[in-house]
């Protein structure tokens, strides 16, 4: 599917042709205005014979009767509409979007008389539509049958009594969708197209939204002493970049919040090379950096009232005559030394310098890093939840709550002195892997050694940033996981 939607809101719609979508809960009648699309109430006859019971995300597709001003009517089941959470409205919008084919205009009726369908619900429904409509087909030269027709944007009118307020909130939906889709694009791009330099150029485009961008080159990172990050990059013909994104939406005196992303544009494993099967998926090893970039887009586009730093470390991990070896010892920017045991445990080497730099320079209120860090987190949580590691209970609570609101769920994993010991090294201050057991936790312990006393959380998104379960609002391999989550975290707790 490659459909674009032009969404507007109105108190009523003059129907002539096209598609009408009606939302119906098991605990609600057809929405106000439904009779204009279905004057003969064909729905009442069709529902029993089709076995349609308004269950969540079920749909009844009706060719409109002669008396109707529209050509087709689709009723989407909302289940117990009284209990719908915010992310359920996204899903309803997504499933409606999936039904929209071969039409130029659509009217969507949401207002069920007995249920509070407010501006927020309408805007969330619209956001679900935008997220579902995404498809990454840049490199497909042969388009699908119906693609030509659907390339023109489909005009969608969402009919609600709260039209004016919904329109205002929809600006935020567009900002959120823009960030999620940017993150998906970055993850889906092939690694020959998106190297560190190209990724940095994409981040620089955020200047259009008022984000200040600094890009550090290899030489500048060398001067800062970022030998851990640079050690990962040294086997690649492509130079690394560190991008600092600065959104100044808060008061000048307010300390910033900081988000840090792992951006390994391709991870072969280096000299500790990975097996061939599935290695192509390692183009997504920059999912953390993609989420941070998408988040900065969203916060700037919706003019969030907060000061935000986004830092992404961009490198490629390749085997080469100049590549880092197991046994090498590097000195991180913090001064702490690291023995390289496995060159495939490279993400933490990139992050440790990025975290130290961010903390040292910006003294943020908190740091949250996102990284496709370990396969071990997939063993623990599958593709369904991201691992949360945190040194601060308040921040962990806020993150968990944001996960429940957005349905980008987090599961808190342990940290502790006994786990920390597992990365002590014979030859240096620490080693870059603690072995197979507790692999996600020892990776987190490693990062923790670089954050000082600053409240910090590490989100291991190896299972959720890519290849996650496809659903009503995401059909893409790169999911954009983390953008909605962290936007919600900021919105709920950190805006003045
Ligand atoms: Mn690796
Ligand atoms: Zn990696």
Tab-separated table of C-alpha atoms in Angstrom, residues 78-481:
chain	number	residue	atom	x	y	z
A	78	UNK	CA	-14.562	-0.611	18.257
A	79	UNK	CA	-15.392	-3.259	20.863
A	80	UNK	CA	-16.113	-1.731	24.263
A	81	UNK	CA	-15.729	1.820	23.064
A	82	UNK	CA	-16.149	3.222	26.573
A	83	UNK	CA	-12.861	1.605	27.651
A	84	UNK	CA	-10.676	2.566	24.724
A	85	UNK	CA	-7.169	3.757	25.617
A	86	UNK	CA	-5.253	6.328	23.580
A	87	UNK	CA	-3.302	3.680	21.697
A	88	UNK	CA	-6.549	1.859	20.856
A	89	UNK	CA	-7.660	4.958	18.966
A	90	UNK	CA	-4.409	4.793	16.997
A	91	UNK	CA	-5.146	1.171	16.134
A	92	UNK	CA	-8.684	1.989	15.033
A	93	UNK	CA	-7.321	4.723	12.776
A	94	UNK	CA	-4.743	2.293	11.432
A	95	UNK	CA	-7.281	-0.380	10.623
A	96	UNK	CA	-9.525	2.198	8.943
A	97	UNK	CA	-6.568	3.386	6.863
A	98	UNK	CA	-5.904	-0.158	5.693
A	99	UNK	CA	-9.425	-0.290	4.223
A	100	UNK	CA	-9.034	2.836	2.156
A	101	UNK	CA	-8.306	1.796	-1.413
A	102	UNK	CA	-9.476	2.905	-4.828
A	103	UNK	CA	-11.184	6.041	-3.584
A	104	UNK	CA	-10.484	9.739	-3.750
A	105	UNK	CA	-12.456	10.835	-0.740
A	106	UNK	CA	-13.503	9.429	2.556
A	107	UNK	CA	-15.774	10.663	5.313
A	108	UNK	CA	-15.211	9.132	8.735
A	109	UNK	CA	-17.878	9.339	11.432
A	110	UNK	CA	-16.616	8.838	14.974
A	111	UNK	CA	-19.150	10.534	17.244
A	112	UNK	CA	-21.016	7.778	19.038
A	113	UNK	CA	-23.805	9.453	21.037
A	114	UNK	CA	-23.194	7.511	24.252
A	115	UNK	CA	-19.375	7.702	24.181
A	116	UNK	CA	-17.038	10.579	24.742
A	117	UNK	CA	-15.234	10.900	21.449
A	118	UNK	CA	-13.337	14.097	21.983
A	119	UNK	CA	-10.771	16.045	20.035
A	120	UNK	CA	-7.955	13.931	21.488
A	121	UNK	CA	-9.526	10.697	20.268
A	122	UNK	CA	-10.112	12.122	16.802
A	123	UNK	CA	-6.512	13.353	16.579
A	124	UNK	CA	-5.189	9.984	17.789
A	125	UNK	CA	-7.353	8.197	15.229
A	126	UNK	CA	-5.835	10.406	12.535
A	127	UNK	CA	-2.310	9.697	13.816
A	128	UNK	CA	-3.020	5.974	13.504
A	129	UNK	CA	-3.986	6.550	9.886
A	130	UNK	CA	-0.727	8.366	9.136
A	131	UNK	CA	1.363	5.647	10.762
A	132	UNK	CA	-0.420	2.881	8.867
A	133	UNK	CA	-0.151	4.621	5.507
A	134	UNK	CA	3.659	4.457	5.567
A	135	UNK	CA	5.426	2.117	3.237
A	136	UNK	CA	9.077	2.101	2.233
A	137	UNK	CA	9.125	1.523	-1.516
A	138	UNK	CA	11.899	3.876	-2.614
A	139	UNK	CA	13.746	1.081	-4.372
A	140	UNK	CA	10.801	-0.694	-6.003
A	141	UNK	CA	10.756	0.216	-9.666
A	142	UNK	CA	7.631	-1.817	-10.350
A	143	UNK	CA	4.697	-0.437	-8.438
A	144	UNK	CA	1.547	-2.365	-7.522
A	145	UNK	CA	-1.605	-2.434	-9.695
A	146	UNK	CA	-3.553	0.166	-7.812
A	147	UNK	CA	-0.605	2.336	-7.040
A	148	UNK	CA	-1.029	4.942	-9.786
A	149	UNK	CA	-4.511	5.782	-8.704
A	150	UNK	CA	-3.613	5.929	-5.051
A	151	UNK	CA	-0.604	8.160	-5.454
A	152	UNK	CA	-2.814	11.259	-5.363
A	153	UNK	CA	-3.559	12.044	-1.727
A	154	UNK	CA	-6.904	10.730	-0.545
A	155	UNK	CA	-9.063	13.492	0.950
A	156	UNK	CA	-10.210	12.367	4.370
A	157	UNK	CA	-12.776	14.278	6.427
A	158	UNK	CA	-13.159	13.217	10.016
A	159	UNK	CA	-16.611	14.266	11.149
A	160	UNK	CA	-16.764	15.291	14.786
A	161	UNK	CA	-18.464	17.946	16.893
A	162	UNK	CA	-15.005	18.746	18.261
A	163	UNK	CA	-13.656	19.584	14.798
A	164	UNK	CA	-11.930	22.850	15.741
A	165	UNK	CA	-10.143	21.410	18.768
A	166	UNK	CA	-9.277	18.211	16.884
A	167	UNK	CA	-7.688	20.250	14.113
A	168	UNK	CA	-5.420	21.958	16.646
A	169	UNK	CA	-4.371	18.660	18.211
A	170	UNK	CA	-3.831	17.156	14.786
A	171	UNK	CA	-0.836	19.477	14.311
A	172	UNK	CA	0.755	17.454	17.121
A	173	UNK	CA	-0.270	14.187	15.469
A	174	UNK	CA	1.508	15.324	12.316
A	175	UNK	CA	4.627	16.211	14.300
A	176	UNK	CA	4.625	12.776	15.939
A	177	UNK	CA	3.996	10.964	12.659
A	178	UNK	CA	6.772	12.986	11.008
A	179	UNK	CA	9.257	11.804	13.642
A	180	UNK	CA	8.172	8.168	13.560
A	181	UNK	CA	8.263	8.005	9.777
A	182	UNK	CA	11.669	9.683	9.665
A	183	UNK	CA	12.999	7.047	12.073
A	184	UNK	CA	11.463	4.263	9.976
A	185	UNK	CA	12.986	5.675	6.793
A	186	UNK	CA	16.441	5.845	8.361
A	187	UNK	CA	16.257	2.241	9.581
A	188	UNK	CA	14.900	0.927	6.279
A	189	UNK	CA	17.499	2.670	4.086
A	190	UNK	CA	20.125	0.282	2.719
A	191	UNK	CA	23.593	0.545	4.259
A	192	UNK	CA	25.322	1.469	1.009
A	193	UNK	CA	23.120	4.558	0.832
A	194	UNK	CA	23.148	5.533	4.501
A	195	UNK	CA	26.682	5.763	5.888
A	196	UNK	CA	27.733	7.932	8.836
A	197	UNK	CA	28.233	11.010	6.650
A	198	UNK	CA	24.883	10.572	4.909
A	199	UNK	CA	23.104	9.978	8.209
A	200	UNK	CA	24.628	13.167	9.621
A	201	UNK	CA	23.374	15.056	6.564
A	202	UNK	CA	19.850	13.759	7.235
A	203	UNK	CA	20.083	14.978	10.821
A	204	UNK	CA	21.257	18.365	9.575
A	205	UNK	CA	17.967	18.751	7.731
A	206	UNK	CA	16.343	19.289	11.141
A	207	UNK	CA	17.795	22.817	11.021
A	208	UNK	CA	14.693	23.657	8.983
A	209	UNK	CA	12.645	23.061	12.129
A	210	UNK	CA	14.897	25.209	14.299
A	211	UNK	CA	17.126	22.462	15.700
A	212	UNK	CA	20.771	23.531	16.035
A	213	UNK	CA	23.125	20.924	14.600
A	214	UNK	CA	26.819	20.348	15.213
A	215	UNK	CA	28.675	17.584	13.431
A	216	UNK	CA	31.983	16.386	14.838
A	217	UNK	CA	34.476	14.786	12.458
A	218	UNK	CA	37.029	12.132	13.235
A	219	UNK	CA	39.722	14.682	13.956
A	220	UNK	CA	37.544	16.549	16.450
A	221	UNK	CA	36.600	13.317	18.188
A	222	UNK	CA	40.272	12.336	18.319
A	223	UNK	CA	41.036	15.639	20.031
A	224	UNK	CA	38.289	14.948	22.589
A	225	UNK	CA	39.796	11.540	23.317
A	226	UNK	CA	36.938	9.396	22.040
A	227	UNK	CA	39.146	6.392	21.350
A	228	UNK	CA	36.430	3.868	22.245
A	229	UNK	CA	34.105	5.162	19.533
A	230	UNK	CA	36.929	5.653	17.050
A	231	UNK	CA	38.225	2.121	17.611
A	232	UNK	CA	34.948	0.757	16.238
A	233	UNK	CA	35.126	2.987	13.170
A	234	UNK	CA	38.756	2.306	12.267
A	235	UNK	CA	38.045	-0.785	10.156
A	236	UNK	CA	35.677	1.087	7.866
A	237	UNK	CA	36.533	3.114	4.792
A	238	UNK	CA	33.774	5.518	5.819
A	239	UNK	CA	34.639	8.112	8.466
A	240	UNK	CA	32.568	8.343	11.675
A	241	UNK	CA	30.489	11.286	12.805
A	242	UNK	CA	29.096	12.480	16.090
A	243	UNK	CA	25.998	14.633	15.682
A	244	UNK	CA	24.761	16.958	18.411
A	245	UNK	CA	21.203	18.198	18.009
A	246	UNK	CA	20.005	21.013	20.225
A	247	UNK	CA	16.376	22.068	20.585
A	248	UNK	CA	15.935	25.153	22.735
A	249	UNK	CA	12.225	25.208	23.466
A	250	UNK	CA	12.465	25.848	27.223
A	251	UNK	CA	13.702	28.722	29.365
A	252	UNK	CA	17.391	29.523	28.965
A	253	UNK	CA	18.162	28.597	32.591
A	254	UNK	CA	16.438	25.190	32.402
A	255	UNK	CA	18.778	22.213	32.294
A	256	UNK	CA	18.276	20.154	29.143
A	257	UNK	CA	17.084	16.581	28.916
A	258	UNK	CA	19.315	14.393	26.765
A	259	UNK	CA	18.779	11.482	24.396
A	260	UNK	CA	21.702	9.499	23.016
A	261	UNK	CA	21.522	6.993	20.173
A	262	UNK	CA	23.668	4.145	18.918
A	263	UNK	CA	24.180	4.655	15.196
A	264	UNK	CA	26.121	1.710	13.809
A	265	UNK	CA	25.104	2.104	10.170
A	266	UNK	CA	26.213	-1.443	9.484
A	267	UNK	CA	27.503	-4.021	11.923
A	268	UNK	CA	29.432	-6.939	10.462
A	269	UNK	CA	30.734	-7.726	13.932
A	270	UNK	CA	34.188	-6.587	12.814
A	271	UNK	CA	37.006	-9.122	13.242
A	272	UNK	CA	34.654	-11.118	15.531
A	273	UNK	CA	32.570	-11.428	12.403
A	274	UNK	CA	28.918	-12.449	12.510
A	275	UNK	CA	27.562	-15.486	10.656
A	276	UNK	CA	26.233	-14.758	7.153
A	277	UNK	CA	22.594	-15.644	7.800
A	278	UNK	CA	20.570	-12.544	8.547
A	279	UNK	CA	23.552	-10.215	8.468
A	280	UNK	CA	21.660	-7.894	6.091
A	281	UNK	CA	19.473	-6.941	9.058
A	282	UNK	CA	22.472	-5.239	10.624
A	283	UNK	CA	21.664	-2.209	8.483
A	284	UNK	CA	19.195	-1.529	11.299
A	285	UNK	CA	21.892	-1.317	13.953
A	286	UNK	CA	21.425	2.433	13.913
A	287	UNK	CA	17.846	2.162	15.206
A	288	UNK	CA	18.736	4.054	18.396
A	289	UNK	CA	20.192	6.978	16.462
A	290	UNK	CA	17.175	6.906	14.143
A	291	UNK	CA	14.784	7.113	17.101
A	292	UNK	CA	16.703	10.043	18.614
A	293	UNK	CA	16.672	11.874	15.274
A	294	UNK	CA	12.957	11.167	14.823
A	295	UNK	CA	12.278	12.365	18.375
A	296	UNK	CA	14.126	15.634	17.760
A	297	UNK	CA	12.001	16.120	14.660
A	298	UNK	CA	8.811	15.575	16.649
A	299	UNK	CA	9.767	17.842	19.560
A	300	UNK	CA	10.839	20.651	17.259
A	301	UNK	CA	7.875	20.279	14.919
A	302	UNK	CA	5.442	20.585	17.804
A	303	UNK	CA	7.500	23.344	19.432
A	304	UNK	CA	7.917	21.446	22.683
A	305	UNK	CA	8.575	23.768	25.637
A	306	UNK	CA	11.721	22.064	26.822
A	307	UNK	CA	15.459	22.160	26.177
A	308	UNK	CA	16.609	18.947	24.549
A	309	UNK	CA	19.969	17.538	23.510
A	310	UNK	CA	20.141	14.685	21.026
A	311	UNK	CA	23.512	13.019	20.466
A	312	UNK	CA	24.103	10.223	17.985
A	313	UNK	CA	27.320	8.288	17.412
A	314	UNK	CA	27.579	7.212	13.766
A	315	UNK	CA	30.084	4.542	12.763
A	316	UNK	CA	30.402	1.474	10.596
A	317	UNK	CA	31.823	-1.744	12.077
A	318	UNK	CA	33.864	-3.543	9.409
A	319	UNK	CA	36.635	-6.161	9.344
A	320	UNK	CA	39.735	-4.820	7.640
A	321	UNK	CA	43.514	-4.715	7.868
A	322	UNK	CA	43.090	-1.661	10.050
A	323	UNK	CA	40.201	-2.997	12.113
A	324	UNK	CA	40.206	-3.232	15.880
A	325	UNK	CA	41.308	-6.622	17.303
A	326	UNK	CA	40.154	-8.689	20.244
A	327	UNK	CA	42.805	-8.005	22.855
A	328	UNK	CA	43.192	-4.335	21.973
A	329	UNK	CA	42.934	-1.895	24.867
A	330	UNK	CA	41.437	1.535	24.220
A	331	UNK	CA	41.184	4.570	26.468
A	332	UNK	CA	37.706	6.098	26.470
A	333	UNK	CA	37.061	9.830	26.736
A	334	UNK	CA	36.367	9.305	30.440
A	335	UNK	CA	39.927	8.072	30.922
A	336	UNK	CA	38.736	4.560	31.783
A	337	UNK	CA	40.430	1.810	29.776
A	338	UNK	CA	38.577	-0.971	27.961
A	339	UNK	CA	39.878	-4.342	26.850
A	340	UNK	CA	38.222	-5.449	23.638
A	341	UNK	CA	37.172	-9.082	24.008
A	342	UNK	CA	34.723	-9.212	21.124
A	343	UNK	CA	34.627	-6.605	18.368
A	344	UNK	CA	30.931	-7.368	17.845
A	345	UNK	CA	30.157	-5.796	21.224
A	346	UNK	CA	30.749	-2.416	19.594
A	347	UNK	CA	27.594	-0.480	20.388
A	348	UNK	CA	28.606	0.099	24.003
A	349	UNK	CA	31.991	1.411	22.815
A	350	UNK	CA	30.234	4.018	20.706
A	351	UNK	CA	27.766	4.907	23.447
A	352	UNK	CA	30.257	5.169	26.301
A	353	UNK	CA	32.040	8.115	24.673
A	354	UNK	CA	28.756	9.689	23.542
A	355	UNK	CA	27.289	9.396	27.060
A	356	UNK	CA	30.400	10.772	28.735
A	357	UNK	CA	30.579	13.676	26.307
A	358	UNK	CA	26.895	14.538	26.742
A	359	UNK	CA	27.073	14.433	30.529
A	360	UNK	CA	30.307	16.383	30.696
A	361	UNK	CA	29.302	19.138	28.309
A	362	UNK	CA	25.575	19.621	28.932
A	363	UNK	CA	25.013	18.518	32.572
A	364	UNK	CA	21.535	17.276	31.623
A	365	UNK	CA	18.600	16.552	33.988
A	366	UNK	CA	18.736	12.992	32.735
A	367	UNK	CA	20.216	10.922	29.933
A	368	UNK	CA	18.300	8.251	28.066
A	369	UNK	CA	20.150	6.202	25.500
A	370	UNK	CA	18.538	3.985	22.894
A	371	UNK	CA	20.423	1.167	21.258
A	372	UNK	CA	19.920	-2.036	19.331
A	373	UNK	CA	22.480	-3.299	21.781
A	374	UNK	CA	22.158	-7.033	22.407
A	375	UNK	CA	20.680	-10.163	20.896
A	376	UNK	CA	20.231	-11.279	24.498
A	377	UNK	CA	17.348	-8.829	24.962
A	378	UNK	CA	15.469	-10.722	22.224
A	379	UNK	CA	16.012	-13.936	24.125
A	380	UNK	CA	14.529	-12.311	27.221
A	381	UNK	CA	11.677	-10.201	25.814
A	382	UNK	CA	11.198	-11.134	22.174
A	383	UNK	CA	10.062	-8.439	19.754
A	384	UNK	CA	7.309	-7.215	22.055
A	385	UNK	CA	8.938	-5.038	24.685
A	386	UNK	CA	12.191	-3.146	25.012
A	387	UNK	CA	14.522	-3.696	27.941
A	388	UNK	CA	14.725	-0.819	30.410
A	389	UNK	CA	17.810	-0.411	32.580
A	390	UNK	CA	17.804	2.555	34.909
A	391	UNK	CA	19.713	3.968	37.868
A	392	UNK	CA	16.801	6.163	38.991
A	393	UNK	CA	13.401	4.875	40.132
A	394	UNK	CA	11.560	8.097	39.322
A	395	UNK	CA	12.792	8.119	35.746
A	396	UNK	CA	12.083	4.400	35.393
A	397	UNK	CA	8.526	4.998	36.587
A	398	UNK	CA	7.969	7.832	34.148
A	399	UNK	CA	9.318	5.756	31.281
A	400	UNK	CA	7.211	2.736	32.166
A	401	UNK	CA	4.096	4.920	32.352
A	402	UNK	CA	4.871	6.485	28.964
A	403	UNK	CA	5.260	2.958	27.602
A	404	UNK	CA	1.799	2.010	28.766
A	405	UNK	CA	0.194	5.145	27.284
A	406	UNK	CA	1.846	4.713	23.887
A	407	UNK	CA	1.927	0.900	23.896
A	408	UNK	CA	5.674	1.112	23.220
A	409	UNK	CA	6.206	-1.080	26.220
A	410	UNK	CA	9.256	-1.360	28.451
A	411	UNK	CA	10.222	-4.069	30.889
A	412	UNK	CA	12.625	-3.116	33.655
A	413	UNK	CA	15.681	-5.318	33.965
A	414	UNK	CA	18.087	-5.471	36.911
A	415	UNK	CA	21.382	-3.728	37.534
A	416	UNK	CA	23.734	-4.479	40.419
A	417	UNK	CA	27.271	-4.704	41.774
A	418	UNK	CA	27.395	-8.476	41.230
A	419	UNK	CA	26.558	-8.048	37.547
A	420	UNK	CA	29.003	-5.181	37.300
A	421	UNK	CA	31.839	-7.424	38.438
A	422	UNK	CA	31.303	-9.615	35.379
A	423	UNK	CA	32.929	-6.988	33.145
A	424	UNK	CA	36.073	-6.469	35.227
A	425	UNK	CA	39.128	-7.157	33.069
A	426	UNK	CA	42.465	-8.773	33.781
A	427	UNK	CA	44.348	-6.164	31.769
A	428	UNK	CA	42.264	-2.984	31.789
A	429	UNK	CA	39.580	-1.205	33.857
A	430	UNK	CA	36.871	-3.227	32.155
A	431	UNK	CA	36.229	-5.522	29.226
A	432	UNK	CA	33.638	-4.947	26.554
A	433	UNK	CA	31.682	-8.130	27.127
A	434	UNK	CA	30.855	-10.257	30.104
A	435	UNK	CA	30.049	-13.382	28.111
A	436	UNK	CA	26.758	-15.034	27.185
A	437	UNK	CA	25.063	-15.100	30.550
A	438	UNK	CA	23.116	-11.937	31.417
A	439	UNK	CA	24.403	-10.415	28.167
A	440	UNK	CA	21.911	-7.532	28.126
A	441	UNK	CA	22.574	-6.711	31.756
A	442	UNK	CA	26.361	-6.666	31.554
A	443	UNK	CA	26.047	-4.416	28.483
A	444	UNK	CA	23.976	-2.042	30.602
A	445	UNK	CA	26.492	-2.248	33.465
A	446	UNK	CA	29.174	-1.230	31.003
A	447	UNK	CA	27.237	1.900	30.010
A	448	UNK	CA	26.492	2.701	33.634
A	449	UNK	CA	30.212	3.173	34.241
A	450	UNK	CA	30.059	6.270	32.023
A	451	UNK	CA	27.074	8.198	33.386
A	452	UNK	CA	28.258	9.272	36.862
A	453	UNK	CA	25.438	10.294	39.211
A	454	UNK	CA	23.172	11.591	36.457
A	455	UNK	CA	19.754	9.911	36.263
A	456	UNK	CA	20.098	7.613	33.301
A	457	UNK	CA	18.158	4.984	31.423
A	458	UNK	CA	19.271	2.588	28.733
A	459	UNK	CA	16.629	1.196	26.387
A	460	UNK	CA	17.733	-1.961	24.606
A	461	UNK	CA	15.608	-1.837	21.456
A	462	UNK	CA	17.285	-4.646	19.499
A	463	UNK	CA	13.962	-6.507	19.382
A	464	UNK	CA	11.609	-3.578	18.856
A	465	UNK	CA	13.349	-1.141	16.492
A	466	UNK	CA	13.247	-3.534	13.569
A	467	UNK	CA	11.580	-6.745	12.559
A	468	UNK	CA	9.011	-6.284	15.302
A	469	UNK	CA	5.459	-7.609	15.067
A	470	UNK	CA	3.493	-5.869	12.350
A	471	UNK	CA	0.206	-4.453	13.492
A	472	UNK	CA	-2.523	-1.925	12.725
A	473	UNK	CA	-0.186	1.043	12.904
A	474	UNK	CA	3.034	-0.439	11.618
A	475	UNK	CA	3.633	-2.573	8.570
A	476	UNK	CA	7.246	-1.474	8.192
A	477	UNK	CA	10.379	-3.444	9.048
A	478	UNK	CA	11.880	-0.410	10.726
A	479	UNK	CA	9.246	0.447	13.321
A	480	UNK	CA	10.302	3.865	14.609
A	481	UNK	CA	10.036	2.474	18.149
